[in-house]
Each structure stands twice: as structure tokens, then as C-alpha cells.
Amino acid sequence: MKRALITGITGQDGSYLAELLLEKGYEVHGIVRRASTESFERIEHLAGKIHLHQADLLDQLSIIDVIKVSNPQEVYNLAAQSFVPTSWKQPMLTGQFTALGVTQVLEAVKLLGRDTIKFYQASSSEMFGKVQAVPQIETTPFYPRSPYGVAKVYGHWITVNYRESYNMFCTSGILFNHESERRGKEFVTRKVTDGVARIKLGLATELKLGNLDSKRDWGFAGDYVRAMWLMLQQDKPDDYVVATNKTHTVQRLVEVAFTAAGLDWQKHVKIDPSLVRPAEVDLLIGDPAKAKKHLGWEPEVSFEQLIERMVKADLARLQGQPVPDFKARGI
Ligand code: NAP
Ligand code: G4F
């Protein structure tokens, strides 16, 4: 039986990846941080099926210990401070988690399994920032626009560096925005779908947003974790863009979500200047041709399907009904 270790297993992607790996017959191990209240909501349904270990990206010995105990053939490094606005409020912490955290995991892999462990790094389209080419591909130069983006550039290049310096199997997935009903409520898709559901149910009357003009290439998280797994099934490590090759404005997202609930967005959405970022990433659109050619990967869920499903899930959740849940594969 193959064994995998996931850092960030309590996050959106970690929960979908754990499901996918279980489905494929893996023994799944995950790292969790100690907190005064447990935040295991996304993996509650996997209790008893996965192995959880207490550790922190910043505690090198704890990472070494978990790798020793779990003895994985695959390590997926998904843990990070992943919310862009927080990276301006806590730039040092973001650098420690999101940048140096990668080196901590790579060092532990080098020490314990440099010839046997395949390593995946969760790189991000935020690295393209003020984009230097449209659409963005693996060789498009990076121009990050936030401390988060800068930290991810470090994480990406240190992954490439360990691959080239130590001949380790280190792969980096440059993933564009991916969403689901398990997305944190601070991110714009989930903020909007949760807001729509609250307005529909009479629990709120307005939704405050920042910049409606920025464009993102949004896909479904379940599709994207499948790409992560495929990357580690290859004979050689590499870098891959994972995206849909379609882009939409935040305003379009708002229109689709309000329409899904039979509401007129213009009556409810208010612009709050405090939500506008000090530096914006105006346009992201990725070309996943390399992932398609080498991994046979393609997205299965469209933008409209994704947003409509998220609205439905938030409506059900707020009414105390069973939440229709995307599974890691298909909908
Ligand atoms: P997420 O929901 O915010 O999950 C982040 C995970 O990291 C959580 O499990 C969190 O644990 C864990 N974590 C944070 N700091 C940690 C630390 N010091 N030690 C151990 N664990 C720590 O993020 P996501 O959307 O699943 O994204 C997964 C990864 O992909 C992240 O690296 C993100 O930056 C990257 N990424 C995401 C997207 C996207 O659109 N979703 C796109 C490109 C790249 P707690 O539950 O304890 O907070
Ligand atoms: O949903 P967002 O916060 O995602 P963002 O900043 O693109 O970052 C996400 O995707 C990255 C991949 O490119 C990941 F690496 C990262 O970890 C994260 O998952 O914001 C999307 C857009 C931005 O242009 C923002 O200015 O929505 C705009 N927006 C407008 N009003 C808002 C809001 N974003 C948020 N979070 N909240 C608003 O009220």
C-alpha cells in the first residue's frame, strides 16, 4: 500500500486530496496544528480513515518526526498562510510559513528520503502578479504583487533548486484559483455564495466587496487535486500550470451567483474601499496545455456549474439541510 503525507490536510485542497488518495487505496497521513479549538470540519467525514499527526511547518523537528513515523513515498506540501490580504497585515509570518516552511519540509525530505520520496509544492498563479504575458504558462516570468505572492515565488524556486541541486523528485504545481463549498469564507467566491444565500434567506440585506474588475481563472478544487496526484505519478519531476484557460471578472462571479438564487445583485452589492488591495493582480488566465499533454489532465467542472453548486450548498447549510457536496472526482 502506498503512503502519502499531506501538510495542510485541514484546508480546502488537503481535504479533497485526502479523499482522492483514499479512493486510490493510499494510507493517508496529515499534519495538523494544535489549537485551542479544533478546526477539522473539512476532514471530519474521514475520521478513522486517515492518520493525523501534530506538527507545525515552523517546527523542523516535528516535521522530521512525522516523516519518520509516516514513512511516505509522496509528500504533498499544501500548508501555507494562503489569504492574500493577511499577507500585508502579517508579512513576516507569511514569509515564515509560506516561503521558509517549504525549505523546512524539503530539508526533512532530503534528510530522510531524498531518493525515495516524491515531493509536491503548492505554487500559485499569484506569482505571475502583474502579468508579463497572456495567457500565463510555466515559463512566464513572475512579478508578484503581495507578500504572499513573493513568498510563493521563494517556495517555487527552492523546490526547483532542491530538484537541481540534489537530484530529488521535487515537482511544483502552479495552480490558478480553485474553489468549492469547502473554500474559506474570506475568499471572494465563497464570500459571495455565502452572502447570496444569507440575502435569499432574509438573514442579510447587503454584501460588501472590493474590486469588481479584477479577473481570475477559477476552477473546481476537486479537479485540481487530481492534477497534483498525476504530477507525482510521472517518472520525472517538473513544473505544471493547472488552470481552465478561461477568465471572468469578480462582477461576473457576482452576477452568476445572484442569478442562481433569483436575485438582482445591483440591489445588494456595496463597494467597500477598505477591501480594495494596496496592489492588485488584475488579470489571471492560465494555459494548461503542458498538463494536458503530459498528465492527460483537463478540468471537468465549468465556472458556472461551480458557482451554482456553491450557492446551493450555502443555501442548504444555512437552512440546516444536508449539504450537497462535490466529491473529489466529478459532481
Ligand atoms: P487553505 O484552505 O487556506 O489551507 C491551508 C492549510 O495550511 C490549512 O490546513 C492550515 O492549517 C495549514 N497551515 C497553515 N499554516 C501552517 C503551519 N504553520 N503549519 C502547519 N500547517 C499550516 O488553503 P487551500 O486553498 O487548501 O490551498 C492549499 C495550498 O495551495 C496553499 O499552499 C495555497 O497557498 C496554495 N494555492 C491555493 C490556491 C487556491 O486557489 N485555493 C491556488 C494556488 C495555490 P489550519 O487548518 O490549522 O489553519
Ligand atoms: O478570492 P481572493 O481573495 O483570491 P486571490 O487573492 O486571487 O488568491 C487566491 O488565489 C491564489 C491563486 O491565484 C492563491 F494562491 C491564494 O492562496 C488564494 O487562494 O480574491 C480574488 C479577487 C481579487 O482580485 C480581490 O481583489 O477578488 C477580489 N475581491 C473583490 N472583493 C475580493 C473582494 N476578494 C476578497 N477576498 N474579498 C472581497 O470582498
Short mmCIF file of C-alpha atoms and ligand atoms in Angstrom, two decimals:
data_model
loop_
_atom_site.label_atom_id
_atom_site.label_comp_id
_atom_site.label_asym_id
_atom_site.label_seq_id
_atom_site.Cartn_x
_atom_site.Cartn_y
_atom_site.Cartn_z
CA MET A 1 0.00 0.00 0.00
CA LYS A 2 1.34 3.45 -0.94
CA ARG A 3 1.68 6.02 1.84
CA ALA A 4 1.25 9.79 1.39
CA LEU A 5 1.79 12.70 3.78
CA ILE A 6 -0.23 15.90 3.32
CA THR A 7 0.72 19.16 5.03
CA GLY A 8 -2.38 21.40 5.17
CA ILE A 9 -4.78 18.43 5.29
CA THR A 10 -7.37 20.53 7.20
CA GLY A 11 -7.55 23.04 4.32
CA GLN A 12 -9.78 23.02 1.24
CA ASP A 13 -7.28 21.21 -1.01
CA GLY A 14 -5.98 18.92 1.73
CA SER A 15 -9.45 17.53 2.35
CA TYR A 16 -10.12 16.83 -1.36
CA LEU A 17 -6.66 15.33 -1.84
CA ALA A 18 -7.08 13.06 1.19
CA GLU A 19 -10.39 11.80 -0.29
CA LEU A 20 -8.81 11.17 -3.67
CA LEU A 21 -5.83 9.30 -2.22
CA LEU A 22 -8.08 7.13 -0.02
CA GLU A 23 -10.12 6.29 -3.10
CA LYS A 24 -6.88 5.21 -4.78
CA GLY A 25 -6.01 2.90 -1.88
CA TYR A 26 -3.34 5.02 -0.17
CA GLU A 27 -2.56 5.11 3.54
CA VAL A 28 -3.08 8.84 4.15
CA HIS A 29 -1.19 10.82 6.80
CA GLY A 30 -1.71 14.51 7.56
CA ILE A 31 -0.15 17.23 9.65
CA VAL A 32 -2.40 19.23 11.97
CA ARG A 33 -1.59 22.20 14.19
CA ARG A 34 -2.59 22.30 17.81
CA ALA A 35 -5.25 24.95 18.50
CA SER A 36 -7.48 25.65 21.49
CA THR A 37 -10.44 24.66 19.32
CA GLU A 38 -10.05 22.02 16.63
CA SER A 39 -10.78 23.12 13.07
CA PHE A 40 -11.17 19.73 11.41
CA GLU A 41 -14.56 20.47 9.80
CA ARG A 42 -13.39 19.61 6.27
CA ILE A 43 -11.97 16.21 7.26
CA GLU A 44 -14.48 15.14 9.92
CA HIS A 45 -16.04 12.68 7.48
CA LEU A 46 -12.64 11.00 7.05
CA ALA A 47 -12.16 10.31 10.79
CA GLY A 48 -10.80 6.81 11.36
CA LYS A 49 -9.64 6.56 7.73
CA ILE A 50 -6.67 8.94 7.88
CA HIS A 51 -3.75 9.31 10.30
CA LEU A 52 -3.27 12.75 11.85
CA HIS A 53 0.00 13.95 13.40
CA GLN A 54 0.56 17.10 15.40
CA ALA A 55 3.25 19.28 13.80
CA ASP A 56 3.92 22.77 12.51
CA LEU A 57 5.74 23.92 9.39
CA LEU A 58 7.91 26.15 11.56
CA ASP A 59 8.97 23.35 13.89
CA GLN A 60 11.62 21.44 11.96
CA LEU A 61 11.89 18.58 14.44
CA SER A 62 8.15 17.97 14.33
CA ILE A 63 8.24 17.71 10.52
CA ILE A 64 11.20 15.30 10.64
CA ASP A 65 9.41 13.22 13.23
CA VAL A 66 6.18 12.97 11.18
CA ILE A 67 8.07 11.95 8.05
CA LYS A 68 9.91 9.27 10.07
CA VAL A 69 6.72 7.91 11.58
CA SER A 70 4.58 8.01 8.43
CA ASN A 71 7.38 6.88 6.06
CA PRO A 72 5.64 8.24 2.93
CA GLN A 73 6.51 7.74 -0.74
CA GLU A 74 4.71 11.00 -1.59
CA VAL A 75 4.69 14.31 0.31
CA TYR A 76 2.19 17.00 -0.72
CA ASN A 77 3.17 20.36 0.77
CA LEU A 78 -0.11 22.30 0.83
CA ALA A 79 0.25 24.12 4.16
CA ALA A 80 0.61 27.90 3.90
CA GLN A 81 -0.79 31.22 5.07
CA SER A 82 -2.91 31.35 1.90
CA PHE A 83 -5.04 34.52 2.18
CA VAL A 84 -3.54 37.40 0.19
CA PRO A 85 -4.86 40.36 2.32
CA THR A 86 -3.49 38.75 5.51
CA SER A 87 -0.07 38.75 3.88
CA TRP A 88 0.01 42.58 4.06
CA LYS A 89 -1.08 42.51 7.71
CA GLN A 90 1.34 39.70 8.66
CA PRO A 91 4.14 39.79 6.08
CA MET A 92 6.76 38.23 8.36
CA LEU A 93 4.57 35.32 9.37
CA THR A 94 3.53 34.79 5.75
CA GLY A 95 7.21 34.67 4.77
CA GLN A 96 7.95 32.17 7.51
CA PHE A 97 5.03 29.82 6.74
CA THR A 98 4.62 30.20 3.01
CA ALA A 99 8.27 30.64 1.98
CA LEU A 100 10.62 29.17 4.60
CA GLY A 101 8.09 26.47 5.53
CA VAL A 102 8.79 24.89 2.14
CA THR A 103 12.51 24.64 2.92
CA GLN A 104 11.72 23.05 6.28
CA VAL A 105 9.76 20.27 4.55
CA LEU A 106 12.32 19.88 1.75
CA GLU A 107 15.14 19.60 4.30
CA ALA A 108 13.25 16.90 6.19
CA VAL A 109 12.65 15.00 2.92
CA LYS A 110 16.34 15.39 2.00
CA LEU A 111 17.39 14.03 5.37
CA LEU A 112 15.05 11.05 5.42
CA GLY A 113 14.07 10.11 1.89
CA ARG A 114 15.82 12.11 -0.81
CA ASP A 115 15.91 9.06 -3.12
CA THR A 116 12.55 7.58 -2.25
CA ILE A 117 10.10 10.45 -1.61
CA LYS A 118 8.31 12.37 -4.34
CA PHE A 119 7.61 15.97 -3.23
CA TYR A 120 4.80 18.26 -4.45
CA GLN A 121 4.86 22.03 -3.83
CA ALA A 122 1.65 24.09 -3.97
CA SER A 123 2.81 27.00 -6.11
CA SER A 124 0.38 29.68 -7.18
CA SER A 125 -0.70 31.85 -10.10
CA GLU A 126 -0.28 34.79 -7.68
CA MET A 127 3.42 34.51 -8.63
CA PHE A 128 2.53 35.95 -12.08
CA GLY A 129 1.00 39.04 -10.40
CA LYS A 130 1.40 41.94 -12.80
CA VAL A 131 1.31 39.57 -15.71
CA GLN A 132 4.11 39.66 -18.27
CA ALA A 133 2.24 37.53 -20.86
CA VAL A 134 -1.31 36.41 -21.62
CA PRO A 135 -2.16 33.58 -21.08
CA GLN A 136 0.36 32.57 -18.41
CA ILE A 137 2.40 29.38 -18.89
CA GLU A 138 5.19 27.63 -16.96
CA THR A 139 7.90 29.91 -18.41
CA THR A 140 6.06 33.25 -17.99
CA PRO A 141 8.24 35.50 -15.79
CA PHE A 142 6.98 36.07 -12.24
CA TYR A 143 6.06 39.56 -10.96
CA PRO A 144 4.35 39.02 -7.58
CA ARG A 145 2.15 41.80 -6.16
CA SER A 146 1.77 40.82 -2.49
CA PRO A 147 3.93 39.42 0.32
CA TYR A 148 2.02 36.16 -0.28
CA GLY A 149 2.99 36.14 -3.97
CA VAL A 150 6.61 36.92 -3.11
CA ALA A 151 6.66 34.08 -0.55
CA LYS A 152 5.24 31.66 -3.14
CA VAL A 153 7.97 32.64 -5.62
CA TYR A 154 10.53 31.65 -2.98
CA GLY A 155 8.69 28.34 -2.36
CA HIS A 156 8.63 27.65 -6.09
CA TRP A 157 12.31 28.34 -6.70
CA ILE A 158 13.54 26.49 -3.62
CA THR A 159 11.61 23.46 -4.94
CA VAL A 160 13.32 23.80 -8.32
CA ASN A 161 16.63 24.32 -6.53
CA TYR A 162 16.39 21.09 -4.49
CA ARG A 163 15.47 19.24 -7.68
CA GLU A 164 18.54 20.57 -9.46
CA SER A 165 20.97 20.53 -6.51
CA TYR A 166 20.19 17.15 -5.00
CA ASN A 167 18.53 15.33 -7.88
CA MET A 168 15.40 14.97 -5.74
CA PHE A 169 11.91 14.35 -7.17
CA CYS A 170 10.53 17.84 -6.48
CA THR A 171 7.56 18.98 -8.55
CA SER A 172 5.76 22.30 -8.46
CA GLY A 173 2.12 22.76 -9.48
CA ILE A 174 1.39 26.37 -10.46
CA LEU A 175 -2.31 26.31 -9.65
CA PHE A 176 -4.74 29.06 -10.60
CA ASN A 177 -7.67 29.91 -8.28
CA HIS A 178 -9.74 26.86 -7.38
CA GLU A 179 -12.85 26.84 -5.29
CA SER A 180 -15.60 24.69 -3.77
CA GLU A 181 -18.15 24.75 -0.97
CA ARG A 182 -15.20 23.91 1.32
CA ARG A 183 -13.44 27.19 0.43
CA GLY A 184 -12.74 29.55 3.34
CA LYS A 185 -15.44 32.24 3.63
CA GLU A 186 -12.89 35.07 3.34
CA PHE A 187 -12.10 34.23 -0.32
CA VAL A 188 -14.27 36.08 -2.82
CA THR A 189 -16.17 33.14 -4.38
CA ARG A 190 -17.30 31.72 -1.04
CA LYS A 191 -17.89 35.20 0.42
CA VAL A 192 -20.24 35.87 -2.48
CA THR A 193 -22.07 32.50 -2.44
CA ASP A 194 -22.49 32.64 1.34
CA GLY A 195 -23.64 36.28 1.06
CA VAL A 196 -26.17 35.41 -1.66
CA ALA A 197 -27.59 32.57 0.46
CA ARG A 198 -27.92 34.86 3.51
CA ILE A 199 -29.70 37.54 1.48
CA LYS A 200 -32.00 34.96 -0.11
CA LEU A 201 -32.96 33.63 3.33
CA GLY A 202 -33.53 37.09 4.80
CA LEU A 203 -30.50 36.85 7.11
CA ALA A 204 -28.75 39.83 5.46
CA THR A 205 -29.59 42.61 3.04
CA GLU A 206 -26.23 43.63 1.58
CA LEU A 207 -22.84 42.26 0.60
CA LYS A 208 -19.71 44.43 0.81
CA LEU A 209 -17.00 43.80 -1.75
CA GLY A 210 -13.80 45.45 -3.01
CA ASN A 211 -12.57 45.49 -6.61
CA LEU A 212 -15.15 44.03 -9.03
CA ASP A 213 -12.96 44.49 -12.12
CA SER A 214 -10.16 42.03 -11.45
CA LYS A 215 -10.23 38.83 -13.48
CA ARG A 216 -9.48 35.32 -12.29
CA ASP A 217 -9.24 31.88 -13.90
CA TRP A 218 -11.47 29.94 -11.48
CA GLY A 219 -11.73 26.14 -11.42
CA PHE A 220 -13.01 23.41 -9.10
CA ALA A 221 -10.67 22.25 -6.29
CA GLY A 222 -11.51 18.55 -6.83
CA ASP A 223 -10.25 18.77 -10.41
CA TYR A 224 -7.06 20.47 -9.24
CA VAL A 225 -6.07 17.91 -6.58
CA ARG A 226 -6.33 15.26 -9.32
CA ALA A 227 -3.64 17.20 -11.20
CA MET A 228 -1.43 17.21 -8.07
CA TRP A 229 -1.65 13.42 -7.82
CA LEU A 230 -0.97 12.95 -11.54
CA MET A 231 2.19 15.07 -11.23
CA LEU A 232 3.64 12.67 -8.66
CA GLN A 233 2.85 9.63 -10.82
CA GLN A 234 5.29 10.81 -13.52
CA ASP A 235 8.81 9.41 -13.95
CA LYS A 236 10.39 12.86 -13.85
CA PRO A 237 9.72 15.94 -11.69
CA ASP A 238 8.67 19.12 -13.48
CA ASP A 239 6.54 22.30 -13.17
CA TYR A 240 2.96 22.44 -14.44
CA VAL A 241 0.35 25.19 -14.84
CA VAL A 242 -3.12 24.00 -13.78
CA ALA A 243 -5.93 26.27 -14.99
CA THR A 244 -9.08 26.35 -17.12
CA ASN A 245 -7.86 28.86 -19.75
CA LYS A 246 -11.00 30.95 -19.12
CA THR A 247 -11.16 34.16 -17.13
CA HIS A 248 -14.04 36.09 -15.53
CA THR A 249 -14.34 39.36 -13.64
CA VAL A 250 -15.40 39.41 -9.99
CA GLN A 251 -18.53 41.21 -11.23
CA ARG A 252 -19.35 38.23 -13.50
CA LEU A 253 -18.95 35.92 -10.50
CA VAL A 254 -21.39 38.15 -8.58
CA GLU A 255 -23.91 38.11 -11.46
CA VAL A 256 -23.82 34.30 -11.78
CA ALA A 257 -24.19 33.76 -8.02
CA PHE A 258 -27.09 36.24 -7.51
CA THR A 259 -28.87 34.96 -10.62
CA ALA A 260 -28.58 31.38 -9.32
CA ALA A 261 -30.71 32.47 -6.34
CA GLY A 262 -33.11 34.60 -8.43
CA LEU A 263 -31.72 37.88 -7.05
CA ASP A 264 -30.60 41.18 -8.62
CA TRP A 265 -27.02 41.82 -7.47
CA GLN A 266 -27.21 45.57 -8.06
CA LYS A 267 -29.75 45.91 -5.25
CA HIS A 268 -27.47 44.27 -2.69
CA VAL A 269 -23.76 44.72 -3.52
CA LYS A 270 -21.96 47.71 -1.97
CA ILE A 271 -18.36 48.66 -2.66
CA ASP A 272 -16.25 48.98 0.47
CA PRO A 273 -12.97 50.82 -0.32
CA SER A 274 -11.30 49.19 2.69
CA LEU A 275 -11.50 45.86 0.81
CA VAL A 276 -9.52 47.19 -2.14
CA ARG A 277 -5.94 45.89 -2.03
CA PRO A 278 -2.78 48.05 -1.91
CA ALA A 279 -1.62 46.29 -5.10
CA GLU A 280 -3.95 44.22 -7.26
CA VAL A 281 -3.46 41.30 -9.61
CA ASP A 282 -5.69 42.50 -12.44
CA LEU A 283 -5.81 39.52 -14.78
CA LEU A 284 -5.04 35.83 -14.43
CA ILE A 285 -5.62 33.27 -17.17
CA GLY A 286 -3.57 30.11 -17.41
CA ASP A 287 -2.87 27.81 -20.33
CA PRO A 288 -2.75 24.21 -19.03
CA ALA A 289 -1.54 22.73 -22.36
CA LYS A 290 1.51 21.10 -20.75
CA ALA A 291 -0.61 19.44 -18.03
CA LYS A 292 -3.00 18.22 -20.71
CA LYS A 293 -0.20 16.80 -22.87
CA HIS A 294 1.98 15.21 -20.15
CA LEU A 295 -0.59 14.34 -17.45
CA GLY A 296 -3.72 13.89 -19.56
CA TRP A 297 -5.35 16.41 -17.19
CA GLU A 298 -8.40 18.50 -18.05
CA PRO A 299 -10.89 20.36 -15.84
CA GLU A 300 -14.31 18.70 -15.59
CA VAL A 301 -16.38 21.40 -13.84
CA SER A 302 -17.23 24.72 -15.54
CA PHE A 303 -17.19 28.12 -13.82
CA GLU A 304 -20.99 28.42 -13.93
CA GLN A 305 -21.53 24.87 -12.57
CA LEU A 306 -19.07 25.60 -9.79
CA ILE A 307 -20.68 28.84 -8.63
CA GLU A 308 -24.23 27.49 -8.89
CA ARG A 309 -23.26 24.44 -6.81
CA MET A 310 -21.62 26.65 -4.20
CA VAL A 311 -24.77 28.79 -3.90
CA LYS A 312 -26.90 25.65 -3.48
CA ALA A 313 -24.55 24.27 -0.84
CA ASP A 314 -24.58 27.54 1.15
CA LEU A 315 -28.39 27.73 0.96
CA ALA A 316 -28.66 24.15 2.26
CA ARG A 317 -26.12 24.72 5.03
CA LEU A 318 -27.86 27.86 6.32
CA GLN A 319 -31.20 26.04 6.36
CA GLY A 320 -29.73 23.12 8.32
CA GLN A 321 -30.24 20.74 5.40
CA PRO A 322 -27.69 18.17 4.21
CA VAL A 323 -25.11 19.99 2.13
CA PRO A 324 -24.80 18.72 -1.45
CA ASP A 325 -21.06 18.10 -1.58
CA PHE A 326 -18.78 17.86 -4.57
CA LYS A 327 -16.68 14.74 -4.28
CA ALA A 328 -13.02 14.80 -5.22
CA ARG A 329 -14.00 13.41 -8.61
CA GLY A 330 -16.95 14.63 -10.66
CA ILE A 331 -20.04 16.38 -9.36
P1 NAP B 1 -6.32 26.70 2.95
O1 NAP B 1 -7.71 26.18 2.86
O2 NAP B 1 -6.08 28.06 3.50
O3 NAP B 1 -5.47 25.63 3.82
C1 NAP B 1 -4.19 25.96 4.31
C2 NAP B 1 -3.70 24.81 5.19
O4 NAP B 1 -2.39 25.12 5.69
C3 NAP B 1 -4.59 24.55 6.43
O5 NAP B 1 -4.67 23.15 6.62
C4 NAP B 1 -3.76 25.18 7.55
O6 NAP B 1 -3.99 24.60 8.81
C5 NAP B 1 -2.34 24.82 7.08
N1 NAP B 1 -1.29 25.62 7.72
C6 NAP B 1 -1.14 26.96 7.69
N2 NAP B 1 -0.04 27.30 8.38
C7 NAP B 1 0.51 26.16 8.86
C8 NAP B 1 1.65 25.84 9.67
N3 NAP B 1 2.47 26.81 10.14
N4 NAP B 1 1.90 24.55 9.97
C9 NAP B 1 1.09 23.56 9.53
N5 NAP B 1 0.00 23.80 8.79
C10 NAP B 1 -0.28 25.08 8.46
O7 NAP B 1 -5.61 26.65 1.51
P2 NAP B 1 -6.04 25.83 0.19
O8 NAP B 1 -6.94 26.66 -0.62
O9 NAP B 1 -6.39 24.46 0.57
O10 NAP B 1 -4.64 25.84 -0.59
C11 NAP B 1 -3.67 24.81 -0.39
C12 NAP B 1 -2.30 25.32 -0.84
O11 NAP B 1 -2.37 25.67 -2.22
C13 NAP B 1 -1.81 26.56 -0.13
O12 NAP B 1 -0.40 26.46 -0.05
C14 NAP B 1 -2.19 27.70 -1.05
O13 NAP B 1 -1.34 28.81 -0.85
C15 NAP B 1 -1.96 27.03 -2.40
N6 NAP B 1 -2.78 27.55 -3.51
C16 NAP B 1 -4.12 27.64 -3.40
C17 NAP B 1 -4.88 28.06 -4.47
C18 NAP B 1 -6.39 28.16 -4.40
O14 NAP B 1 -6.97 28.82 -5.26
N7 NAP B 1 -7.03 27.50 -3.45
C19 NAP B 1 -4.24 28.40 -5.68
C20 NAP B 1 -2.86 28.26 -5.77
C21 NAP B 1 -2.13 27.82 -4.69
P3 NAP B 1 -5.11 25.18 9.84
O15 NAP B 1 -6.39 24.49 9.47
O16 NAP B 1 -4.55 24.76 11.15
O17 NAP B 1 -5.16 26.67 9.63
O1 G4F B 2 -10.67 35.17 -3.65
P1 G4F B 2 -9.49 36.04 -3.48
O2 G4F B 2 -9.18 36.51 -2.10
O3 G4F B 2 -8.28 35.21 -4.12
P2 G4F B 2 -6.81 35.63 -4.62
O4 G4F B 2 -6.32 36.87 -3.99
O5 G4F B 2 -6.84 35.60 -6.11
O6 G4F B 2 -5.91 34.44 -4.06
C1 G4F B 2 -6.35 33.09 -4.13
O7 G4F B 2 -5.89 32.52 -5.34
C2 G4F B 2 -4.46 32.41 -5.44
C3 G4F B 2 -4.16 31.81 -6.81
O8 G4F B 2 -4.04 32.84 -7.76
C4 G4F B 2 -3.96 31.54 -4.31
F1 G4F B 2 -2.63 31.38 -4.43
C5 G4F B 2 -4.31 32.19 -2.99
O9 G4F B 2 -3.88 31.34 -1.92
C6 G4F B 2 -5.82 32.34 -2.91
O10 G4F B 2 -6.38 31.05 -2.87
O11 G4F B 2 -9.60 37.34 -4.40
C7 G4F B 2 -9.89 37.26 -5.78
C8 G4F B 2 -10.17 38.63 -6.34
C9 G4F B 2 -9.12 39.70 -6.02
O12 G4F B 2 -8.86 40.44 -7.17
C10 G4F B 2 -9.78 40.60 -4.99
O13 G4F B 2 -9.34 41.95 -5.01
O14 G4F B 2 -11.40 39.13 -5.77
C11 G4F B 2 -11.22 40.49 -5.44
N1 G4F B 2 -12.19 40.87 -4.40
C12 G4F B 2 -13.14 41.85 -4.52
N2 G4F B 2 -13.83 41.96 -3.37
C13 G4F B 2 -12.27 40.35 -3.16
C14 G4F B 2 -13.30 41.03 -2.51
N3 G4F B 2 -11.55 39.37 -2.57
C15 G4F B 2 -11.90 39.03 -1.29
N4 G4F B 2 -11.22 38.03 -0.68
N5 G4F B 2 -12.89 39.69 -0.61
C16 G4F B 2 -13.63 40.72 -1.18
O15 G4F B 2 -14.51 41.28 -0.54
#
